[in-house]
Amino acid sequence: RTGVGSAALILVALIGGLAGTIWQARVAEQRFSDARKLANYLLFPLYDSVRVLPGSLPVRADMAGQALVYLDRLASARSNNSALRLELAQGYLRLGSILESPAGGGDSLGNTGKALEADNKALSLLDTLSGRDEEVRRQRADAYLQLGTVLNSRNRPDEGLANLHRAVAMFDALAAARPRDAARQVDAGRAYVALIDVLSGRGGGFVE
């Protein structure tokens, strides 16, 4: 009887421990999911809504900072989920475009250092994904495009041009694969415009 009672107590303890572990795992998964949704919400619909409000720059700067914290936490999880890594890369690229100060001003936070960090993080994530996936290839081309622009802004024109040339070649290949896809043609055109802007800037502008 003593042996049976001890075995029963051990079994109850094991079941209780397993239940606790499962519960903790579910809580952790839920928190991870919440952080993922919040990062996307801050960077996409909420940011777009706040951007049009007068005097919103300090609020947008805080939103970008909080989004970066969430993205970094999610990326540190080192998930093997390809969809998550692609989503994180898209988040970093969006953050990079928000932080970058484009030529001629514009509605951005104007922090090229942070923009460069975000773009590089995006590219690091994309490099872990299959190069055969069309969306991954498009996002990687976008990463090179943003890197090229921001590097040029930070007085690193040679590195900037190298990345812009990569972006043009990649967008060209994507456009050639789908010649009737207007979005692909627009992407390629956007890359060429960025490259021309940098080249014309180095030459002192266009002369007719």
Short mmCIF file of C-alpha atoms in Angstrom, two decimals:
data_model
loop_
_atom_site.label_atom_id
_atom_site.label_comp_id
_atom_site.label_asym_id
_atom_site.label_seq_id
_atom_site.Cartn_x
_atom_site.Cartn_y
_atom_site.Cartn_z
CA ARG A 1 0.00 0.00 0.00
CA THR A 2 2.81 2.38 0.85
CA GLY A 3 4.43 1.73 -2.52
CA VAL A 4 1.17 2.29 -4.38
CA GLY A 5 0.52 5.48 -2.43
CA SER A 6 4.00 6.82 -3.19
CA ALA A 7 3.64 5.96 -6.87
CA ALA A 8 0.28 7.74 -6.94
CA LEU A 9 1.77 10.85 -5.33
CA ILE A 10 4.63 10.85 -7.83
CA LEU A 11 2.14 10.50 -10.71
CA VAL A 12 0.03 13.37 -9.39
CA ALA A 13 3.15 15.52 -9.04
CA LEU A 14 4.23 14.69 -12.58
CA ILE A 15 0.78 15.48 -13.97
CA GLY A 16 0.70 18.73 -12.02
CA GLY A 17 4.16 19.68 -13.27
CA LEU A 18 3.24 18.85 -16.85
CA ALA A 19 0.04 20.88 -16.60
CA GLY A 20 2.01 23.81 -15.20
CA THR A 21 4.57 23.57 -17.99
CA ILE A 22 1.86 23.46 -20.67
CA TRP A 23 0.12 26.44 -19.08
CA GLN A 24 3.38 28.43 -18.98
CA ALA A 25 4.09 27.53 -22.60
CA ARG A 26 0.65 28.73 -23.63
CA VAL A 27 1.09 31.98 -21.70
CA ALA A 28 4.50 32.53 -23.33
CA GLU A 29 3.05 31.78 -26.77
CA GLN A 30 0.20 34.21 -26.17
CA ARG A 31 2.61 36.95 -25.07
CA PHE A 32 4.74 36.32 -28.14
CA SER A 33 1.67 36.56 -30.37
CA ASP A 34 0.54 39.77 -28.64
CA ALA A 35 3.98 41.36 -29.10
CA ARG A 36 3.96 40.35 -32.76
CA LYS A 37 0.54 41.91 -33.36
CA LEU A 38 1.44 45.07 -31.44
CA ALA A 39 4.65 45.61 -33.41
CA ASN A 40 2.74 45.30 -36.69
CA TYR A 41 -0.03 47.58 -35.43
CA LEU A 42 2.46 50.27 -34.36
CA LEU A 43 4.34 50.21 -37.65
CA PHE A 44 1.52 49.95 -40.14
CA PRO A 45 -2.13 51.02 -39.51
CA LEU A 46 -1.56 53.09 -36.35
CA TYR A 47 1.51 54.90 -37.66
CA ASP A 48 -0.27 55.76 -40.92
CA SER A 49 -3.21 57.15 -38.96
CA VAL A 50 -1.06 59.26 -36.62
CA ARG A 51 1.26 60.53 -39.37
CA VAL A 52 -1.35 62.89 -40.83
CA LEU A 53 -1.97 64.63 -37.49
CA PRO A 54 -0.27 68.03 -37.02
CA GLY A 55 2.47 68.03 -34.39
CA SER A 56 2.59 64.24 -34.20
CA LEU A 57 6.37 63.91 -34.65
CA PRO A 58 7.18 63.21 -30.95
CA VAL A 59 4.42 60.60 -30.78
CA ARG A 60 5.61 58.94 -33.97
CA ALA A 61 9.18 58.90 -32.71
CA ASP A 62 8.02 57.12 -29.55
CA MET A 63 5.98 54.65 -31.60
CA ALA A 64 9.01 53.85 -33.76
CA GLY A 65 11.13 53.33 -30.65
CA GLN A 66 8.59 50.99 -29.08
CA ALA A 67 8.19 49.07 -32.34
CA LEU A 68 11.96 48.57 -32.48
CA VAL A 69 11.94 47.13 -28.95
CA TYR A 70 9.19 44.66 -29.87
CA LEU A 71 10.88 43.66 -33.14
CA ASP A 72 14.20 43.07 -31.37
CA ARG A 73 12.52 40.92 -28.72
CA LEU A 74 10.73 38.86 -31.34
CA ALA A 75 13.89 38.46 -33.41
CA SER A 76 15.85 37.33 -30.33
CA ALA A 77 13.53 34.32 -30.03
CA ARG A 78 15.43 32.79 -33.01
CA SER A 79 12.31 31.12 -34.33
CA ASN A 80 12.56 28.58 -37.17
CA ASN A 81 9.25 29.89 -38.49
CA SER A 82 10.00 31.26 -41.98
CA ALA A 83 6.77 33.26 -42.11
CA LEU A 84 7.66 34.99 -38.84
CA ARG A 85 11.17 35.84 -40.02
CA LEU A 86 9.77 37.30 -43.24
CA GLU A 87 7.24 39.30 -41.22
CA LEU A 88 10.01 40.61 -38.94
CA ALA A 89 12.11 41.58 -41.96
CA GLN A 90 9.15 43.50 -43.37
CA GLY A 91 8.74 45.22 -40.00
CA TYR A 92 12.40 46.27 -39.91
CA LEU A 93 12.18 47.55 -43.50
CA ARG A 94 9.10 49.56 -42.65
CA LEU A 95 10.88 50.97 -39.60
CA GLY A 96 13.91 51.80 -41.75
CA SER A 97 11.77 53.75 -44.21
CA ILE A 98 10.12 55.62 -41.32
CA LEU A 99 13.46 56.54 -39.75
CA GLU A 100 15.31 57.45 -42.94
CA SER A 101 15.48 61.06 -44.02
CA PRO A 102 14.86 61.09 -47.78
CA ALA A 103 16.49 63.59 -50.11
CA GLY A 104 14.53 66.82 -50.13
CA GLY A 105 13.00 66.29 -46.70
CA GLY A 106 9.67 64.54 -46.42
CA ASP A 107 7.67 63.00 -43.63
CA SER A 108 10.21 60.89 -41.76
CA LEU A 109 11.95 60.88 -38.40
CA GLY A 110 15.31 61.62 -39.98
CA ASN A 111 17.50 59.19 -38.02
CA THR A 112 19.72 57.63 -40.70
CA GLY A 113 21.82 55.74 -38.15
CA LYS A 114 18.81 53.88 -36.77
CA ALA A 115 17.47 53.44 -40.30
CA LEU A 116 20.71 51.76 -41.33
CA GLU A 117 20.53 49.40 -38.35
CA ALA A 118 16.93 48.47 -39.14
CA ASP A 119 17.69 47.83 -42.83
CA ASN A 120 20.68 45.63 -41.95
CA LYS A 121 18.57 43.62 -39.49
CA ALA A 122 15.97 43.09 -42.20
CA LEU A 123 18.62 41.88 -44.65
CA SER A 124 20.12 39.50 -42.06
CA LEU A 125 16.70 37.89 -41.56
CA LEU A 126 16.04 37.66 -45.29
CA ASP A 127 19.40 35.99 -45.86
CA THR A 128 18.20 33.06 -43.73
CA LEU A 129 15.21 32.47 -46.03
CA SER A 130 14.93 30.64 -49.33
CA GLY A 131 16.10 32.69 -52.30
CA ARG A 132 13.61 30.84 -54.49
CA ASP A 133 10.64 32.47 -52.76
CA GLU A 134 9.50 35.44 -54.87
CA GLU A 135 8.34 37.55 -51.92
CA VAL A 136 11.66 36.98 -50.13
CA ARG A 137 13.49 38.09 -53.28
CA ARG A 138 11.33 41.21 -53.51
CA GLN A 139 11.89 42.10 -49.88
CA ARG A 140 15.64 41.52 -50.25
CA ALA A 141 15.69 43.86 -53.26
CA ASP A 142 13.81 46.43 -51.18
CA ALA A 143 16.37 46.05 -48.40
CA TYR A 144 19.23 46.76 -50.83
CA LEU A 145 17.30 49.74 -52.19
CA GLN A 146 16.81 51.25 -48.74
CA LEU A 147 20.39 50.50 -47.73
CA GLY A 148 21.68 52.18 -50.87
CA THR A 149 19.69 55.32 -50.21
CA VAL A 150 20.55 55.61 -46.53
CA LEU A 151 24.25 54.85 -47.06
CA ASN A 152 24.41 57.63 -49.62
CA SER A 153 22.72 59.95 -47.11
CA ARG A 154 25.43 59.04 -44.59
CA ASN A 155 28.21 60.04 -47.02
CA ARG A 156 29.07 56.47 -47.99
CA PRO A 157 28.25 56.82 -51.72
CA ASP A 158 30.32 53.90 -53.01
CA GLU A 159 28.59 51.44 -50.67
CA GLY A 160 25.30 53.10 -51.44
CA LEU A 161 25.74 52.72 -55.19
CA ALA A 162 26.77 49.08 -54.85
CA ASN A 163 23.55 48.33 -52.97
CA LEU A 164 21.44 50.33 -55.41
CA HIS A 165 22.92 48.43 -58.36
CA ARG A 166 22.03 45.17 -56.58
CA ALA A 167 18.49 46.40 -56.03
CA VAL A 168 18.09 47.42 -59.69
CA ALA A 169 19.35 44.03 -60.91
CA MET A 170 17.02 42.13 -58.56
CA PHE A 171 13.96 44.25 -59.36
CA ASP A 172 14.77 43.93 -63.08
CA ALA A 173 14.80 40.14 -62.77
CA LEU A 174 11.49 40.14 -60.90
CA ALA A 175 9.92 42.44 -63.50
CA ALA A 176 11.22 40.32 -66.39
CA ALA A 177 9.69 37.20 -64.83
CA ARG A 178 6.28 38.92 -64.74
CA PRO A 179 6.21 41.46 -67.59
CA ARG A 180 2.46 42.08 -67.23
CA ASP A 181 2.58 42.66 -63.48
CA ALA A 182 2.33 46.44 -63.05
CA ALA A 183 3.53 46.33 -59.44
CA ARG A 184 6.78 44.61 -60.49
CA GLN A 185 7.38 47.23 -63.19
CA VAL A 186 6.76 50.02 -60.69
CA ASP A 187 9.24 48.44 -58.25
CA ALA A 188 11.91 48.32 -60.97
CA GLY A 189 11.19 51.92 -61.95
CA ARG A 190 11.44 53.01 -58.31
CA ALA A 191 14.87 51.38 -58.05
CA TYR A 192 16.08 53.11 -61.22
CA VAL A 193 14.86 56.49 -59.95
CA ALA A 194 16.80 56.02 -56.68
CA LEU A 195 19.92 55.04 -58.61
CA ILE A 196 19.60 58.01 -60.99
CA ASP A 197 19.13 60.40 -58.05
CA VAL A 198 22.40 59.25 -56.48
CA LEU A 199 24.33 59.23 -59.76
CA SER A 200 23.09 62.69 -60.74
CA GLY A 201 23.97 63.98 -57.27
CA ARG A 202 27.54 62.77 -57.63
CA GLY A 203 27.83 64.45 -61.00
CA GLY A 204 26.40 67.74 -59.80
CA GLY A 205 23.00 67.22 -61.42
CA PHE A 206 21.69 66.78 -64.96
CA VAL A 207 22.77 69.13 -67.71
CA GLU A 208 20.66 69.43 -70.86
#
